[in-house]
Amino acid sequence: MSIILGIESSCDDTSAAIIQDNVLLSNIIASQKVHETYGGVVPELASRAHQQNIIPVVDQAIKQAGVEKSDISAIAFTRGPGLLGSLLVGTSFAKGLSTALNIPMIEVNHLQAHVLAHFIKQDKDDSNQPKFPFLCLLVSGGNSQIIHVKNWNNMEIIGQTIDDAAGEAFDKCAKMMGLPYPGGPVVDRLAKEGNPNTFVLNKPNIPGYNYSFSGLKTSFLYLLRDKLKENPNFIEENKADLCASLQATIVDVLMKKLSKAAKDLKIKEIAVAGGVSANSGLREAFVNYAQKYHWTIHIPSFAFTTDNAAMVAIVGYFKYLEKDFCPIDSVPFTRTEI
Ligand code: KG4
């Protein structure tokens, strides 16, 4: 039996989780509201907030799990990619606690953790885990990738964005409409009231499984600019239709490439992960594609779409089984592939 403490601090969420083998006992997330006023994450403020949050968050995770510090077998922490100042808080905390408790440390790649979040069991009888090999669409504020997952420790990125990520496209277009940050969830909410066929936006035409969202973003900007010349209230009067059209275009671009990859690789086990996987249009498209192409789909519960330590702890669990521990001089990295 193993009890793993997971720690996540790569961006603007401070999170700690306890997993007993692969069953989740607790997952505490402290989100940082301080960035909302700035329309994006301010790295220095993020690291300061992590410093304030990390001890209470870990303490709460341990208490809620009903375990003692002395029960913990190992500490898994996000080593990267992410913001350096943020990563340093979680990494240093993991070092301090593992030294104090004399237990091993396990370094975790944040992107791998998003993909493997599907293996977290909410209770012992939870048996809805993907079977290898599967494809995972990883869509967040910083990434849009199609990943061929051959095993928990063997993944290949077969497609990725060559410019903006899908979440970035949601957020930047939302900002153009004067919507608050992060714009993705707001666009999602407003899109429910709108007609997705009202406005035609630029769709990328690039070969292979790669994505591009910068052209779509520019075409959205030009649409607003031209329409605002005719009617200064254009955004206000068309907000729902603009959001619905934007969301439908992003979802369509994501799904077309994913289904092409699924067809070419003859894989019908398909998962989605990352912040944008909370999007209702994308979730609906997954269900529709699953019916049409006979996919078995894996959509994470909302708690595991954004950054969380449960996904770090599950990777920790897999690595713990292999005694894949890291040295005390492990340092964070800001950019990497899986
Ligand atoms: O994975 P994540 O929490 O972290 C980062 O990549 O930093 O993803 C955050 C992204 C943001 O761009 C946010 O707008 C987007 O996920 N997002 C959504 C929704 N919920 C979060 N985008 C569209 N629809 C949503 N419901």
Short mmCIF file of C-alpha atoms and ligand atoms in Angstrom, two decimals:
data_model
loop_
_atom_site.label_atom_id
_atom_site.label_comp_id
_atom_site.label_asym_id
_atom_site.label_seq_id
_atom_site.Cartn_x
_atom_site.Cartn_y
_atom_site.Cartn_z
CA MET A 1 0.00 0.00 0.00
CA SER A 2 1.24 3.50 -0.81
CA ILE A 3 0.09 6.94 0.26
CA ILE A 4 1.31 9.71 -2.03
CA LEU A 5 1.12 13.44 -1.34
CA GLY A 6 0.87 15.37 -4.62
CA ILE A 7 1.81 19.04 -4.88
CA GLU A 8 0.97 21.29 -7.84
CA SER A 9 2.16 24.91 -8.15
CA SER A 10 3.03 25.36 -11.83
CA CYS A 11 0.86 28.40 -12.57
CA ASP A 12 -1.80 30.13 -10.48
CA ASP A 13 -3.39 27.24 -8.54
CA THR A 14 -1.85 25.95 -5.32
CA SER A 15 -3.00 22.39 -4.86
CA ALA A 16 -2.27 19.37 -2.67
CA ALA A 17 -3.81 15.90 -2.86
CA ILE A 18 -3.52 12.56 -1.13
CA ILE A 19 -3.86 9.32 -3.06
CA GLN A 20 -3.91 5.90 -1.45
CA ASP A 21 -2.68 3.60 -4.20
CA ASN A 22 -4.76 4.96 -7.11
CA VAL A 23 -7.79 6.03 -5.05
CA LEU A 24 -8.18 9.74 -4.32
CA LEU A 25 -8.61 10.68 -0.64
CA SER A 26 -8.38 14.48 -0.92
CA ASN A 27 -7.70 17.19 -3.50
CA ILE A 28 -7.49 20.77 -2.22
CA ILE A 29 -7.14 23.66 -4.68
CA ALA A 30 -6.55 27.31 -3.77
CA SER A 31 -7.15 29.40 -6.88
CA GLN A 32 -5.65 32.87 -7.03
CA LYS A 33 -8.17 35.63 -7.65
CA VAL A 34 -5.47 38.32 -7.59
CA HIS A 35 -4.82 37.96 -11.36
CA GLU A 36 -8.36 38.79 -12.48
CA THR A 37 -7.75 42.56 -12.31
CA TYR A 38 -4.75 42.20 -14.66
CA GLY A 39 -6.48 40.10 -17.33
CA GLY A 40 -3.85 37.34 -17.05
CA VAL A 41 -1.49 35.60 -14.64
CA VAL A 42 1.17 37.90 -13.15
CA PRO A 43 4.12 35.56 -12.39
CA GLU A 44 5.48 37.45 -9.38
CA LEU A 45 2.06 37.68 -7.73
CA ALA A 46 1.50 33.98 -8.44
CA SER A 47 4.65 32.91 -6.59
CA ARG A 48 3.82 35.14 -3.63
CA ALA A 49 0.32 33.66 -3.41
CA HIS A 50 1.78 30.12 -3.60
CA GLN A 51 4.01 30.99 -0.63
CA GLN A 52 0.95 32.05 1.35
CA ASN A 53 -1.18 29.07 0.32
CA ILE A 54 1.14 26.10 0.28
CA ILE A 55 1.22 25.22 4.00
CA PRO A 56 -2.55 25.54 4.67
CA VAL A 57 -3.37 23.69 1.45
CA VAL A 58 -1.07 20.73 2.24
CA ASP A 59 -2.28 20.70 5.84
CA GLN A 60 -5.92 20.59 4.72
CA ALA A 61 -5.24 17.83 2.16
CA ILE A 62 -3.65 15.63 4.84
CA LYS A 63 -6.45 16.30 7.35
CA GLN A 64 -9.25 15.75 4.83
CA ALA A 65 -7.68 12.47 3.72
CA GLY A 66 -7.74 11.28 7.33
CA VAL A 67 -4.07 10.28 7.31
CA GLU A 68 -1.06 11.31 9.39
CA LYS A 69 2.09 12.91 7.97
CA SER A 70 3.97 9.80 9.11
CA ASP A 71 1.72 7.64 6.84
CA ILE A 72 2.93 9.35 3.64
CA SER A 73 5.11 7.08 1.48
CA ALA A 74 6.44 9.72 -0.96
CA ILE A 75 5.92 13.29 -2.16
CA ALA A 76 5.19 13.91 -5.85
CA PHE A 77 5.57 17.48 -7.08
CA THR A 78 5.23 19.28 -10.42
CA ARG A 79 8.74 19.94 -11.68
CA GLY A 80 7.57 21.65 -14.88
CA PRO A 81 6.66 23.04 -17.30
CA GLY A 82 5.27 26.22 -15.77
CA LEU A 83 6.28 29.56 -14.28
CA LEU A 84 9.67 29.36 -12.58
CA GLY A 85 8.73 31.36 -9.48
CA SER A 86 5.59 29.27 -9.01
CA LEU A 87 7.34 25.93 -9.55
CA LEU A 88 10.07 26.88 -7.07
CA VAL A 89 7.52 27.14 -4.26
CA GLY A 90 6.15 23.59 -4.74
CA THR A 91 9.58 22.09 -5.46
CA SER A 92 11.21 23.67 -2.41
CA PHE A 93 8.30 22.72 -0.18
CA ALA A 94 8.50 19.10 -1.40
CA LYS A 95 12.23 19.05 -0.66
CA GLY A 96 11.74 20.40 2.84
CA LEU A 97 8.94 18.02 3.78
CA SER A 98 10.56 14.94 2.22
CA THR A 99 13.78 15.67 4.14
CA ALA A 100 11.86 16.19 7.39
CA LEU A 101 9.85 12.97 6.95
CA ASN A 102 12.78 11.07 5.42
CA ILE A 103 10.70 9.87 2.45
CA PRO A 104 11.45 9.92 -1.30
CA MET A 105 10.51 12.68 -3.75
CA ILE A 106 9.01 12.05 -7.17
CA GLU A 107 9.19 14.67 -9.93
CA VAL A 108 6.19 14.97 -12.23
CA ASN A 109 5.76 16.47 -15.70
CA HIS A 110 2.65 18.65 -15.58
CA LEU A 111 1.49 17.70 -19.09
CA GLN A 112 1.90 13.99 -18.41
CA ALA A 113 -0.15 14.55 -15.24
CA HIS A 114 -3.03 16.11 -17.21
CA VAL A 115 -3.10 13.06 -19.49
CA LEU A 116 -2.92 10.55 -16.64
CA ALA A 117 -5.63 12.31 -14.60
CA HIS A 118 -7.95 9.77 -16.23
CA PHE A 119 -6.44 7.05 -14.03
CA ILE A 120 -7.46 8.68 -10.75
CA LYS A 121 -10.08 6.50 -9.07
CA GLN A 122 -12.71 8.49 -7.18
CA ASP A 123 -13.47 5.34 -5.20
CA LYS A 124 -12.30 1.71 -5.24
CA ASP A 125 -15.04 0.59 -7.65
CA ASP A 126 -14.36 3.32 -10.24
CA SER A 127 -13.35 1.35 -13.36
CA ASN A 128 -13.70 3.95 -16.10
CA GLN A 129 -10.00 4.24 -16.98
CA PRO A 130 -8.74 4.39 -20.60
CA LYS A 131 -7.10 1.37 -22.14
CA PHE A 132 -3.71 1.72 -23.83
CA PRO A 133 -3.09 2.84 -26.48
CA PHE A 134 -5.34 5.90 -26.50
CA LEU A 135 -5.31 9.39 -27.95
CA CYS A 136 -5.57 12.36 -25.63
CA LEU A 137 -6.51 15.85 -26.74
CA LEU A 138 -4.74 18.10 -24.25
CA VAL A 139 -6.22 21.57 -24.44
CA SER A 140 -5.38 24.30 -21.95
CA GLY A 141 -4.31 27.93 -21.73
CA GLY A 142 -0.78 27.03 -22.83
CA ASN A 143 -1.15 23.81 -24.83
CA SER A 144 -3.15 22.25 -27.64
CA GLN A 145 -1.77 18.83 -28.36
CA ILE A 146 -2.82 15.46 -29.66
CA ILE A 147 -0.94 12.85 -27.66
CA HIS A 148 -0.56 9.19 -28.56
CA VAL A 149 -0.48 7.51 -25.15
CA LYS A 150 1.09 4.07 -25.52
CA ASN A 151 1.60 3.49 -21.80
CA TRP A 152 1.64 5.61 -18.66
CA ASN A 153 5.34 6.37 -19.24
CA ASN A 154 5.37 6.26 -23.03
CA MET A 155 3.63 9.15 -24.78
CA GLU A 156 4.23 10.86 -28.08
CA ILE A 157 2.97 14.28 -29.14
CA ILE A 158 1.77 13.73 -32.70
CA GLY A 159 0.25 17.18 -33.17
CA GLN A 160 0.43 20.54 -31.44
CA THR A 161 -0.28 24.18 -31.94
CA ILE A 162 2.25 26.10 -33.97
CA ASP A 163 1.16 29.40 -32.37
CA ASP A 164 -1.62 30.07 -29.84
CA ALA A 165 -3.26 27.40 -27.69
CA ALA A 166 -7.04 26.82 -27.80
CA GLY A 167 -7.49 28.30 -24.31
CA GLU A 168 -5.48 31.34 -25.35
CA ALA A 169 -7.78 31.79 -28.37
CA PHE A 170 -10.82 31.69 -26.06
CA ASP A 171 -9.22 34.12 -23.59
CA LYS A 172 -7.86 36.61 -26.13
CA CYS A 173 -11.08 36.77 -28.17
CA ALA A 174 -13.04 37.16 -24.92
CA LYS A 175 -10.75 40.06 -23.98
CA MET A 176 -11.49 41.71 -27.36
CA MET A 177 -15.17 41.61 -26.42
CA GLY A 178 -14.40 43.16 -23.02
CA LEU A 179 -15.19 39.96 -21.11
CA PRO A 180 -13.36 39.20 -17.83
CA TYR A 181 -10.36 36.86 -17.48
CA PRO A 182 -10.25 33.93 -17.93
CA GLY A 183 -12.59 34.32 -20.86
CA GLY A 184 -13.05 30.62 -21.74
CA PRO A 185 -15.75 29.85 -19.15
CA VAL A 186 -17.55 33.15 -19.89
CA VAL A 187 -17.63 32.46 -23.63
CA ASP A 188 -18.92 28.97 -22.85
CA ARG A 189 -21.77 30.39 -20.74
CA LEU A 190 -22.77 33.09 -23.25
CA ALA A 191 -22.50 30.68 -26.20
CA LYS A 192 -25.42 28.69 -24.81
CA GLU A 193 -27.74 31.59 -25.69
CA GLY A 194 -26.32 32.21 -29.18
CA ASN A 195 -26.46 30.85 -32.72
CA PRO A 196 -23.13 29.23 -33.74
CA ASN A 197 -23.82 29.79 -37.45
CA THR A 198 -24.11 33.58 -37.26
CA PHE A 199 -20.49 34.52 -38.01
CA VAL A 200 -17.96 32.73 -40.20
CA LEU A 201 -14.42 32.79 -38.81
CA ASN A 202 -11.12 31.80 -40.35
CA LYS A 203 -10.23 28.12 -39.93
CA PRO A 204 -6.56 27.10 -40.25
CA ASN A 205 -5.51 25.00 -43.17
CA ILE A 206 -2.24 23.39 -42.14
CA PRO A 207 -1.14 19.85 -42.89
CA GLY A 208 -0.86 16.94 -40.45
CA TYR A 209 -2.19 16.98 -36.92
CA ASN A 210 -0.87 20.41 -35.90
CA TYR A 211 -3.11 23.25 -34.82
CA SER A 212 -3.00 27.00 -35.37
CA PHE A 213 -5.30 29.53 -33.74
CA SER A 214 -3.64 32.86 -34.52
CA GLY A 215 -5.50 33.29 -37.85
CA LEU A 216 -8.82 32.64 -36.15
CA LYS A 217 -7.95 35.23 -33.50
CA THR A 218 -7.06 37.80 -36.17
CA SER A 219 -10.24 37.13 -38.16
CA PHE A 220 -12.24 37.63 -34.95
CA LEU A 221 -10.45 40.94 -34.36
CA TYR A 222 -11.15 42.13 -37.93
CA LEU A 223 -14.79 41.08 -37.67
CA LEU A 224 -15.22 43.17 -34.52
CA ARG A 225 -13.30 46.12 -36.01
CA ASP A 226 -15.39 46.19 -39.22
CA LYS A 227 -18.75 45.69 -37.50
CA LEU A 228 -18.00 48.28 -34.80
CA LYS A 229 -17.46 50.88 -37.56
CA GLU A 230 -21.07 50.32 -38.67
CA ASN A 231 -22.55 49.92 -35.19
CA PRO A 232 -20.74 50.98 -31.98
CA ASN A 233 -23.04 48.64 -29.98
CA PHE A 234 -22.22 45.65 -32.19
CA ILE A 235 -20.48 43.61 -29.48
CA GLU A 236 -23.13 44.30 -26.85
CA GLU A 237 -25.98 43.42 -29.24
CA ASN A 238 -24.32 40.25 -30.62
CA LYS A 239 -22.35 38.90 -27.67
CA ALA A 240 -24.09 35.53 -27.48
CA ASP A 241 -23.88 34.88 -31.24
CA LEU A 242 -20.22 35.97 -31.29
CA CYS A 243 -19.42 33.57 -28.42
CA ALA A 244 -21.38 30.72 -30.00
CA SER A 245 -19.66 31.21 -33.38
CA LEU A 246 -16.22 31.46 -31.78
CA GLN A 247 -16.74 28.36 -29.63
CA ALA A 248 -18.15 26.30 -32.51
CA THR A 249 -15.16 27.22 -34.71
CA ILE A 250 -12.55 26.33 -32.07
CA VAL A 251 -14.32 23.04 -31.25
CA ASP A 252 -14.61 22.15 -34.94
CA VAL A 253 -10.90 22.78 -35.55
CA LEU A 254 -9.95 20.68 -32.49
CA MET A 255 -12.24 17.77 -33.35
CA LYS A 256 -11.40 17.55 -37.09
CA LYS A 257 -7.68 17.02 -36.43
CA LEU A 258 -8.35 14.66 -33.54
CA SER A 259 -10.66 12.49 -35.62
CA LYS A 260 -8.17 12.46 -38.48
CA ALA A 261 -5.49 11.20 -36.09
CA ALA A 262 -7.89 8.61 -34.63
CA LYS A 263 -8.76 7.36 -38.12
CA ASP A 264 -5.13 7.22 -39.33
CA LEU A 265 -3.89 5.43 -36.20
CA LYS A 266 -7.01 3.25 -35.98
CA ILE A 267 -7.54 4.18 -32.33
CA LYS A 268 -11.04 4.39 -30.89
CA GLU A 269 -10.09 5.01 -27.25
CA ILE A 270 -10.14 8.82 -27.03
CA ALA A 271 -9.63 11.15 -24.06
CA VAL A 272 -9.62 14.89 -23.46
CA ALA A 273 -7.74 16.80 -20.75
CA GLY A 274 -6.76 20.31 -19.63
CA GLY A 275 -8.70 23.45 -18.74
CA VAL A 276 -10.56 23.72 -22.06
CA SER A 277 -11.96 20.19 -21.58
CA ALA A 278 -14.48 21.89 -19.26
CA ASN A 279 -16.04 23.50 -22.35
CA SER A 280 -19.62 22.32 -22.89
CA GLY A 281 -19.38 22.58 -26.70
CA LEU A 282 -16.26 20.42 -26.75
CA ARG A 283 -17.84 17.87 -24.40
CA GLU A 284 -20.93 17.70 -26.59
CA ALA A 285 -18.77 17.27 -29.71
CA PHE A 286 -16.93 14.39 -28.00
CA VAL A 287 -20.24 12.64 -27.36
CA ASN A 288 -21.37 13.20 -30.97
CA TYR A 289 -18.09 11.99 -32.47
CA ALA A 290 -18.17 8.96 -30.15
CA GLN A 291 -21.60 7.99 -31.50
CA LYS A 292 -20.59 8.58 -35.10
CA TYR A 293 -17.17 6.87 -35.03
CA HIS A 294 -17.80 4.33 -32.23
CA TRP A 295 -15.20 5.86 -29.93
CA THR A 296 -14.93 5.04 -26.25
CA ILE A 297 -14.47 8.48 -24.75
CA HIS A 298 -12.95 9.66 -21.47
CA ILE A 299 -13.96 13.13 -20.30
CA PRO A 300 -12.55 14.21 -16.93
CA SER A 301 -14.79 15.35 -14.10
CA PHE A 302 -14.66 19.13 -13.72
CA ALA A 303 -12.35 18.97 -10.67
CA PHE A 304 -9.63 17.42 -12.86
CA THR A 305 -9.89 19.75 -15.86
CA THR A 306 -7.98 22.64 -14.31
CA ASP A 307 -4.63 22.40 -12.56
CA ASN A 308 -4.88 20.07 -9.55
CA ALA A 309 -2.60 17.97 -7.39
CA ALA A 310 -4.65 14.76 -7.73
CA MET A 311 -3.21 14.32 -11.23
CA VAL A 312 0.30 14.89 -9.86
CA ALA A 313 -0.32 12.30 -7.15
CA ILE A 314 -1.51 9.66 -9.65
CA VAL A 315 1.70 10.02 -11.68
CA GLY A 316 3.50 9.83 -8.33
CA TYR A 317 1.73 6.55 -7.65
CA PHE A 318 2.82 5.02 -11.00
CA LYS A 319 6.40 6.18 -10.46
CA TYR A 320 6.39 4.99 -6.84
CA LEU A 321 5.60 1.45 -8.03
CA GLU A 322 8.76 1.62 -10.16
CA LYS A 323 10.81 3.32 -7.40
CA ASP A 324 11.39 6.19 -9.85
CA PHE A 325 12.50 8.77 -7.28
CA CYS A 326 14.38 12.02 -7.88
CA PRO A 327 17.41 13.51 -6.14
CA ILE A 328 17.22 16.40 -3.68
CA ASP A 329 18.97 18.71 -6.18
CA SER A 330 16.10 18.41 -8.72
CA VAL A 331 15.37 21.86 -10.22
CA PRO A 332 12.20 23.08 -11.96
CA PHE A 333 12.02 23.41 -15.73
CA THR A 334 9.81 25.95 -17.48
CA ARG A 335 9.38 24.42 -20.92
CA THR A 336 9.43 20.88 -22.18
CA GLU A 337 7.69 18.23 -24.18
CA ILE A 338 6.19 15.11 -22.64
O1 KG4 B 1 -5.32 23.76 -17.90
P1 KG4 B 1 -5.62 25.13 -17.41
O2 KG4 B 1 -6.38 25.26 -16.14
O3 KG4 B 1 -4.30 25.93 -17.16
C1 KG4 B 1 -3.47 26.58 -18.00
O4 KG4 B 1 -3.20 26.17 -19.13
O5 KG4 B 1 -2.96 27.60 -17.47
O6 KG4 B 1 -6.41 25.87 -18.58
C2 KG4 B 1 -6.87 27.18 -18.47
C3 KG4 B 1 -7.57 27.52 -19.75
C4 KG4 B 1 -7.92 28.99 -19.86
O7 KG4 B 1 -7.54 29.43 -21.15
C5 KG4 B 1 -9.43 29.01 -19.71
O8 KG4 B 1 -10.07 30.06 -20.37
C6 KG4 B 1 -9.80 27.67 -20.32
O9 KG4 B 1 -8.80 26.79 -19.86
N1 KG4 B 1 -11.13 27.22 -19.92
C7 KG4 B 1 -12.18 27.12 -20.77
C8 KG4 B 1 -13.29 26.69 -20.00
N2 KG4 B 1 -12.87 26.54 -18.70
C9 KG4 B 1 -11.55 26.88 -18.68
N3 KG4 B 1 -12.25 27.36 -22.08
C10 KG4 B 1 -13.44 27.17 -22.66
N4 KG4 B 1 -14.56 26.77 -22.00
C11 KG4 B 1 -14.52 26.53 -20.68
N5 KG4 B 1 -15.62 26.12 -20.04
#
